[in-house]
Amino acid sequence: LSSLKTLRLGSCNLSDKLVPENLGSLPCLEVLDLQGNNFLNLQTDFASLSSLQILKLDSCSKLQSIFNLPKRLKSFYASNCTMLERTPDLSECSVLQSLHLTNCFSLVETPGLDKLKTVGVIHMEMCNRISATYRERIMQGWAVCANGGIFIPGSSLPNWVSFKNETHLISFVVPETLNPDPVGFTLWTPYVSQKDNEMSGYSPKITVKNQTKRRVWSRNPATDQIRMYREKHIWQGHFSNVDLVLETGDQVEVSVDFGDQVTILETGLTLTYREETSDKYISTIGYEVIPDEQLAPPEEKVDDEPITEASQSRPRRKKRMGFEKLMSVCCLRSKNEKDEEKDARMEFVTR
């Protein structure tokens, strides 16, 4: 098992005690699928999986807590975990690229999310217990490295937004500032739909027209379609000036298109500039300034050095099964309960 790359235990009716206790003995494991199981409080030391890049816990509807996460994790899926109140500290997941927490109705906090520099896509639709103050902390502290964006409940634009318009389109002139080094701009769009919890079938499209230079630039900023809700949500995305090449005095028009089934309620935009003198996040009329350390590179490399995680605060483990016994239990259960658990599956993939 030392060469195992992918482990799929989705919908196997597993409980906390049935998670293999020797997961740390899988040094090559990159994908772990545990979605659709009956976990309550996962005390599994995921941080011991030094190569794990994708962790799937979607639709574990009874899950209330998770002990920790791997530092090399790139994608974390925990959508439809309706009892989950908070995630583990995310600040140590320094290469995290996507976070999926849609329909986590009990979620109140995602510690460390505002400190990450690499996250390109954050899905937090219908996480309605998150306070307005904490939501603004996430949006203001989000260190952008891509233009996928944040999807989060809300209807009003943050108070630091510079340019606003109550349509899907916004026009502005790049103002003259003391800082000549623009990074790009951040875009906000509150939206709503007549559909509820359905995919739109249409990927969002952002179009930027530099009327001064007569250039048109467009991008589909999301990695997938919009999930539509009758409740209002906000999408926030960032666009780099490496692509846009905006300069002082440019007349610019930005339009947002989420498809026919989604109504754009408002559009807001703030220009971003590289910080020169202060190590704090500064917001002023017409633009905002962000420090160098919050400007993440397009792709973050991971050190080859082994990563270890201290777990002194971890509660004492109950005795759990090893892989061999887990396999026999799952196989026996599958045989005896074939009619009731047609969807149960366990797949081991090795390279």
Short mmCIF file of C-alpha atoms in Angstrom, two decimals:
data_model
loop_
_atom_site.label_atom_id
_atom_site.label_comp_id
_atom_site.label_asym_id
_atom_site.label_seq_id
_atom_site.Cartn_x
_atom_site.Cartn_y
_atom_site.Cartn_z
CA LEU A 1 0.00 0.00 0.00
CA SER A 2 2.99 2.31 0.22
CA SER A 3 2.53 3.33 -3.44
CA LEU A 4 -1.22 4.03 -3.15
CA LYS A 5 -2.14 7.30 -4.90
CA THR A 6 -5.94 7.35 -4.67
CA LEU A 7 -8.26 5.93 -2.02
CA ARG A 8 -12.02 6.06 -2.55
CA LEU A 9 -14.28 5.16 0.37
CA GLY A 10 -17.29 7.27 -0.58
CA SER A 11 -20.77 6.15 0.56
CA CYS A 12 -19.40 3.14 2.46
CA ASN A 13 -21.47 3.87 5.59
CA LEU A 14 -18.30 4.56 7.55
CA SER A 15 -18.30 6.07 11.04
CA ASP A 16 -15.50 7.80 12.95
CA LYS A 17 -14.22 4.47 14.32
CA LEU A 18 -14.03 2.85 10.89
CA VAL A 19 -11.55 5.32 9.43
CA PRO A 20 -8.22 3.45 9.13
CA GLU A 21 -5.88 4.45 11.94
CA ASN A 22 -2.76 3.94 9.82
CA LEU A 23 -3.50 6.55 7.14
CA GLY A 24 -0.14 8.11 7.90
CA SER A 25 1.49 5.00 6.47
CA LEU A 26 0.39 6.07 2.98
CA PRO A 27 3.19 8.47 2.02
CA CYS A 28 2.16 8.66 -1.65
CA LEU A 29 -1.59 9.21 -1.17
CA GLU A 30 -2.75 12.22 -3.21
CA VAL A 31 -6.55 11.80 -3.37
CA LEU A 32 -8.78 10.70 -0.48
CA ASP A 33 -12.53 10.40 -1.08
CA LEU A 34 -14.62 9.98 2.09
CA GLN A 35 -17.80 11.72 0.95
CA GLY A 36 -21.27 10.51 1.86
CA ASN A 37 -20.31 8.77 5.13
CA ASN A 38 -21.63 8.95 8.71
CA PHE A 39 -18.82 10.80 10.44
CA LEU A 40 -19.52 12.97 13.49
CA ASN A 41 -16.15 14.22 14.75
CA LEU A 42 -13.27 13.19 12.52
CA GLN A 43 -10.15 12.87 14.68
CA THR A 44 -8.13 11.49 11.78
CA ASP A 45 -4.69 13.09 11.55
CA PHE A 46 -4.96 14.18 7.91
CA ALA A 47 -1.85 16.32 8.39
CA SER A 48 0.20 13.12 8.53
CA LEU A 49 -0.65 12.54 4.85
CA SER A 50 2.20 14.64 3.54
CA SER A 51 1.37 14.10 -0.16
CA LEU A 52 -2.42 14.52 0.02
CA GLN A 53 -3.68 17.14 -2.45
CA ILE A 54 -7.42 16.45 -2.69
CA LEU A 55 -9.72 15.66 0.26
CA LYS A 56 -13.43 15.02 -0.35
CA LEU A 57 -15.90 15.05 2.54
CA ASP A 58 -18.98 16.24 0.61
CA SER A 59 -22.43 15.18 1.87
CA CYS A 60 -21.27 13.94 5.26
CA SER A 61 -24.45 15.43 6.70
CA LYS A 62 -23.70 14.50 10.34
CA LEU A 63 -20.13 15.79 10.35
CA GLN A 64 -19.57 18.42 13.06
CA SER A 65 -15.80 18.79 13.29
CA ILE A 66 -12.53 17.87 11.56
CA PHE A 67 -9.28 17.58 13.51
CA ASN A 68 -6.84 19.00 10.94
CA LEU A 69 -5.92 19.23 7.25
CA PRO A 70 -2.75 18.43 5.28
CA LYS A 71 -0.40 21.33 4.64
CA ARG A 72 0.00 20.41 0.97
CA LEU A 73 -3.75 20.25 0.32
CA LYS A 74 -4.80 21.91 -2.94
CA SER A 75 -8.56 21.20 -3.03
CA PHE A 76 -10.89 20.70 -0.05
CA TYR A 77 -14.47 19.57 -0.68
CA ALA A 78 -16.98 19.66 2.17
CA SER A 79 -20.19 20.87 0.50
CA ASN A 80 -23.52 19.71 1.97
CA CYS A 81 -21.96 19.07 5.38
CA THR A 82 -24.97 20.69 6.99
CA MET A 83 -23.85 20.25 10.63
CA LEU A 84 -20.28 21.51 10.18
CA GLU A 85 -19.79 24.73 12.18
CA ARG A 86 -16.15 25.54 11.46
CA THR A 87 -13.30 24.21 9.41
CA PRO A 88 -9.84 23.43 10.80
CA ASP A 89 -7.33 26.29 10.68
CA LEU A 90 -6.70 26.90 6.97
CA SER A 91 -3.73 29.21 7.39
CA GLU A 92 -1.31 26.25 7.30
CA CYS A 93 -2.70 25.05 3.94
CA SER A 94 -0.37 27.39 2.10
CA VAL A 95 -0.95 25.92 -1.38
CA LEU A 96 -4.75 25.56 -1.18
CA GLN A 97 -6.28 26.44 -4.56
CA SER A 98 -9.99 25.70 -4.15
CA LEU A 99 -12.37 25.52 -1.19
CA HIS A 100 -15.88 24.07 -1.57
CA LEU A 101 -18.29 24.62 1.34
CA THR A 102 -21.61 25.11 -0.50
CA ASN A 103 -24.75 24.39 1.56
CA CYS A 104 -22.88 24.17 4.87
CA PHE A 105 -25.84 25.75 6.64
CA SER A 106 -24.29 25.66 10.14
CA LEU A 107 -20.91 27.09 9.17
CA VAL A 108 -19.93 30.19 11.17
CA GLU A 109 -16.17 30.39 10.68
CA THR A 110 -13.30 29.32 8.42
CA PRO A 111 -10.21 30.19 10.52
CA GLY A 112 -7.19 31.36 8.56
CA LEU A 113 -8.96 31.73 5.22
CA ASP A 114 -8.20 35.45 5.07
CA LYS A 115 -4.47 34.68 5.33
CA LEU A 116 -4.19 32.37 2.32
CA LYS A 117 -2.40 33.59 -0.81
CA THR A 118 -3.15 30.89 -3.36
CA VAL A 119 -6.90 30.25 -3.29
CA GLY A 120 -8.44 30.90 -6.69
CA VAL A 121 -12.00 29.64 -6.05
CA ILE A 122 -14.04 29.75 -2.83
CA HIS A 123 -17.58 28.37 -2.83
CA MET A 124 -19.57 29.28 0.28
CA GLU A 125 -23.07 29.56 -1.17
CA MET A 126 -25.86 29.31 1.44
CA CYS A 127 -23.45 29.59 4.38
CA ASN A 128 -25.91 32.03 5.91
CA ARG A 129 -24.68 31.84 9.51
CA ILE A 130 -21.48 33.67 8.62
CA SER A 131 -21.72 37.19 10.03
CA ALA A 132 -21.53 40.27 7.81
CA THR A 133 -18.36 41.34 9.62
CA TYR A 134 -16.65 38.01 9.06
CA ARG A 135 -17.79 37.95 5.42
CA GLU A 136 -16.15 41.32 4.82
CA ARG A 137 -12.98 40.07 6.51
CA ILE A 138 -12.85 37.21 4.03
CA MET A 139 -13.42 39.49 1.06
CA GLN A 140 -11.01 42.19 2.18
CA GLY A 141 -8.26 39.82 3.26
CA TRP A 142 -8.52 37.50 0.29
CA ALA A 143 -5.05 37.35 -1.28
CA VAL A 144 -5.81 36.77 -4.93
CA CYS A 145 -3.70 34.74 -7.29
CA ALA A 146 -6.37 33.89 -9.86
CA ASN A 147 -9.69 35.21 -11.08
CA GLY A 148 -12.04 32.38 -10.10
CA GLY A 149 -13.44 34.31 -7.18
CA ILE A 150 -15.54 33.98 -4.05
CA PHE A 151 -19.20 32.95 -4.02
CA ILE A 152 -20.77 33.93 -0.69
CA PRO A 153 -24.19 34.98 0.71
CA GLY A 154 -24.88 38.71 0.72
CA SER A 155 -26.65 41.51 -1.09
CA SER A 156 -24.67 44.70 -0.45
CA LEU A 157 -21.26 45.77 -1.68
CA PRO A 158 -18.46 46.36 0.86
CA ASN A 159 -18.13 49.98 1.96
CA TRP A 160 -14.60 50.26 0.53
CA VAL A 161 -15.75 49.67 -3.07
CA SER A 162 -14.79 52.67 -5.21
CA PHE A 163 -17.00 52.50 -8.32
CA LYS A 164 -20.61 51.27 -8.22
CA ASN A 165 -23.50 50.92 -10.64
CA GLU A 166 -26.91 49.25 -10.25
CA THR A 167 -26.61 47.26 -13.48
CA HIS A 168 -24.39 44.53 -14.90
CA LEU A 169 -22.09 47.17 -16.41
CA ILE A 170 -19.75 49.74 -14.91
CA SER A 171 -17.61 52.48 -16.49
CA PHE A 172 -14.72 54.40 -14.96
CA VAL A 173 -11.60 56.39 -15.75
CA VAL A 174 -8.35 55.13 -14.25
CA PRO A 175 -7.52 57.96 -11.80
CA GLU A 176 -4.18 59.67 -11.43
CA THR A 177 -2.48 58.55 -8.21
CA LEU A 178 0.88 58.84 -6.50
CA ASN A 179 1.36 55.11 -7.03
CA PRO A 180 2.16 54.30 -10.68
CA ASP A 181 2.16 50.51 -10.22
CA PRO A 182 -1.41 49.14 -10.70
CA VAL A 183 -1.91 45.47 -9.90
CA GLY A 184 -5.37 45.14 -11.46
CA PHE A 185 -8.90 45.46 -10.14
CA THR A 186 -11.32 43.61 -7.88
CA LEU A 187 -14.91 43.18 -9.05
CA TRP A 188 -18.03 42.53 -6.94
CA THR A 189 -21.43 41.43 -8.24
CA PRO A 190 -24.51 40.69 -6.08
CA TYR A 191 -26.82 38.30 -7.96
CA VAL A 192 -30.03 36.29 -7.54
CA SER A 193 -32.14 33.79 -9.49
CA GLN A 194 -35.65 32.34 -9.69
CA LYS A 195 -34.09 28.88 -9.57
CA ASP A 196 -33.01 27.31 -6.30
CA ASN A 197 -29.94 25.12 -5.78
CA GLU A 198 -29.57 24.42 -9.49
CA MET A 199 -26.62 24.81 -11.83
CA SER A 200 -27.03 27.55 -14.43
CA GLY A 201 -25.53 25.69 -17.37
CA TYR A 202 -23.63 28.88 -18.16
CA SER A 203 -20.14 29.89 -17.09
CA PRO A 204 -19.83 33.54 -15.97
CA LYS A 205 -18.24 35.88 -18.48
CA ILE A 206 -16.45 39.15 -17.70
CA THR A 207 -15.72 41.57 -20.54
CA VAL A 208 -13.35 44.53 -20.19
CA LYS A 209 -13.30 47.22 -22.88
CA ASN A 210 -10.47 49.73 -22.80
CA GLN A 211 -12.12 52.40 -24.92
CA THR A 212 -9.03 54.59 -24.88
CA LYS A 213 -6.76 51.89 -26.30
CA ARG A 214 -9.58 50.18 -28.24
CA ARG A 215 -8.90 46.81 -26.71
CA VAL A 216 -11.41 44.17 -25.62
CA TRP A 217 -10.56 41.43 -23.12
CA SER A 218 -12.90 38.69 -21.87
CA ARG A 219 -12.60 35.82 -19.44
CA ASN A 220 -14.74 33.07 -17.91
CA PRO A 221 -13.65 33.55 -14.31
CA ALA A 222 -15.24 30.54 -12.63
CA THR A 223 -14.04 26.97 -12.81
CA ASP A 224 -17.61 25.79 -13.24
CA GLN A 225 -21.14 27.10 -13.67
CA ILE A 226 -23.01 29.36 -11.29
CA ARG A 227 -25.10 27.55 -8.68
CA MET A 228 -28.36 29.49 -8.62
CA TYR A 229 -30.37 30.39 -5.51
CA ARG A 230 -33.42 32.49 -4.73
CA GLU A 231 -31.41 34.06 -1.93
CA LYS A 232 -28.98 36.83 -2.82
CA HIS A 233 -25.29 36.07 -3.14
CA ILE A 234 -22.13 38.02 -4.00
CA TRP A 235 -19.42 37.00 -6.39
CA GLN A 236 -15.99 38.63 -5.99
CA GLY A 237 -13.16 38.22 -8.49
CA HIS A 238 -9.77 39.76 -9.18
CA PHE A 239 -8.22 40.54 -12.56
CA SER A 240 -4.53 41.15 -13.10
CA ASN A 241 -3.20 44.21 -14.87
CA VAL A 242 -0.70 41.93 -16.60
CA ASP A 243 -3.58 41.06 -18.92
CA LEU A 244 -5.42 44.39 -18.86
CA VAL A 245 -2.50 46.88 -19.10
CA LEU A 246 -4.57 49.71 -17.60
CA GLU A 247 -2.93 53.13 -17.32
CA THR A 248 -3.86 56.50 -15.85
CA GLY A 249 -6.54 58.22 -17.93
CA ASP A 250 -7.87 55.08 -19.63
CA GLN A 251 -11.65 55.02 -20.10
CA VAL A 252 -12.73 51.49 -19.17
CA GLU A 253 -16.03 49.59 -19.32
CA VAL A 254 -16.55 46.31 -17.46
CA SER A 255 -19.61 44.08 -17.97
CA VAL A 256 -20.72 40.94 -16.12
CA ASP A 257 -22.79 38.15 -17.71
CA PHE A 258 -24.02 35.25 -15.57
CA GLY A 259 -26.55 33.96 -18.12
CA ASP A 260 -30.28 34.47 -18.66
CA GLN A 261 -31.37 32.71 -15.47
CA VAL A 262 -29.30 34.90 -13.14
CA THR A 263 -30.09 38.56 -12.40
CA ILE A 264 -27.18 40.91 -11.73
CA LEU A 265 -28.29 43.36 -9.01
CA GLU A 266 -25.28 45.66 -8.88
CA THR A 267 -21.65 45.94 -9.96
CA GLY A 268 -18.78 47.33 -7.91
CA LEU A 269 -15.12 47.77 -8.74
CA THR A 270 -11.95 48.86 -6.96
CA LEU A 271 -8.55 49.36 -8.56
CA THR A 272 -5.63 47.79 -6.70
CA TYR A 273 -2.10 49.14 -6.46
CA ARG A 274 1.11 47.73 -5.02
CA GLU A 275 1.92 48.96 -1.51
CA GLU A 276 5.10 51.01 -1.26
CA THR A 277 5.40 52.27 2.31
CA SER A 278 3.02 50.43 4.60
CA ASP A 279 2.61 46.78 5.54
CA LYS A 280 -1.11 47.25 6.09
CA TYR A 281 -4.08 47.00 3.76
CA ILE A 282 -5.13 50.55 2.80
CA SER A 283 -8.31 51.67 1.07
CA THR A 284 -8.87 55.09 -0.44
CA ILE A 285 -11.30 56.69 -2.87
CA GLY A 286 -10.76 55.49 -6.40
CA TYR A 287 -8.33 52.70 -5.61
CA GLU A 288 -7.02 50.43 -2.90
CA VAL A 289 -3.48 49.50 -1.99
CA ILE A 290 -2.34 46.02 -1.01
CA PRO A 291 1.03 44.96 0.43
CA ASP A 292 3.52 42.84 -1.49
CA GLU A 293 3.06 39.83 0.77
CA GLN A 294 -0.61 39.59 -0.24
CA LEU A 295 0.23 39.50 -3.94
CA ALA A 296 0.50 35.79 -4.57
CA PRO A 297 2.33 34.34 -7.57
CA PRO A 298 0.23 32.61 -10.25
CA GLU A 299 1.40 29.23 -9.02
CA GLU A 300 3.01 28.43 -5.69
CA LYS A 301 5.70 25.75 -5.60
CA VAL A 302 5.79 23.28 -2.75
CA ASP A 303 9.02 22.52 -0.93
CA ASP A 304 10.26 18.96 -1.15
CA GLU A 305 11.06 18.85 2.55
CA PRO A 306 8.82 16.55 4.61
CA ILE A 307 6.09 18.26 6.61
CA THR A 308 5.13 17.17 10.09
CA GLU A 309 2.23 18.35 12.20
CA ALA A 310 2.27 18.57 15.97
CA SER A 311 -0.81 16.94 17.44
CA GLN A 312 -0.34 17.24 21.20
CA SER A 313 -3.81 18.72 21.58
CA ARG A 314 -5.42 15.84 19.76
CA PRO A 315 -7.92 13.83 21.86
CA ARG A 316 -7.00 10.24 22.69
CA ARG A 317 -7.89 7.93 19.84
CA LYS A 318 -10.34 5.14 20.18
CA LYS A 319 -9.13 1.84 18.81
CA ARG A 320 -9.73 1.73 15.08
CA MET A 321 -9.47 -0.74 12.27
CA GLY A 322 -6.49 -1.18 9.99
CA PHE A 323 -6.86 -1.38 6.23
CA GLU A 324 -7.15 -5.16 6.09
CA LYS A 325 -10.01 -5.34 8.59
CA LEU A 326 -11.72 -2.31 7.03
CA MET A 327 -11.66 -4.02 3.65
CA SER A 328 -13.18 -7.22 5.05
CA VAL A 329 -15.90 -5.29 6.91
CA CYS A 330 -16.82 -3.24 3.85
CA CYS A 331 -16.88 -6.34 1.64
CA LEU A 332 -19.06 -8.27 4.12
CA ARG A 333 -21.41 -5.31 4.48
CA SER A 334 -21.65 -4.96 0.73
CA LYS A 335 -22.58 -8.64 0.41
CA ASN A 336 -25.19 -8.71 3.20
CA GLU A 337 -26.77 -5.35 2.43
CA LYS A 338 -26.54 -5.33 -1.32
CA ASP A 339 -30.11 -4.15 -1.88
CA GLU A 340 -29.86 -1.32 0.66
CA GLU A 341 -26.43 -0.06 -0.31
CA LYS A 342 -26.28 -0.31 -4.07
CA ASP A 343 -24.29 2.87 -4.25
CA ALA A 344 -21.68 1.80 -1.69
CA ARG A 345 -18.30 1.63 -3.27
CA MET A 346 -14.71 1.28 -2.34
CA GLU A 347 -12.05 1.77 -4.96
CA PHE A 348 -8.32 1.64 -4.61
CA VAL A 349 -6.31 3.13 -7.47
CA THR A 350 -2.58 2.88 -7.72
CA ARG A 351 -0.16 4.19 -10.19
#
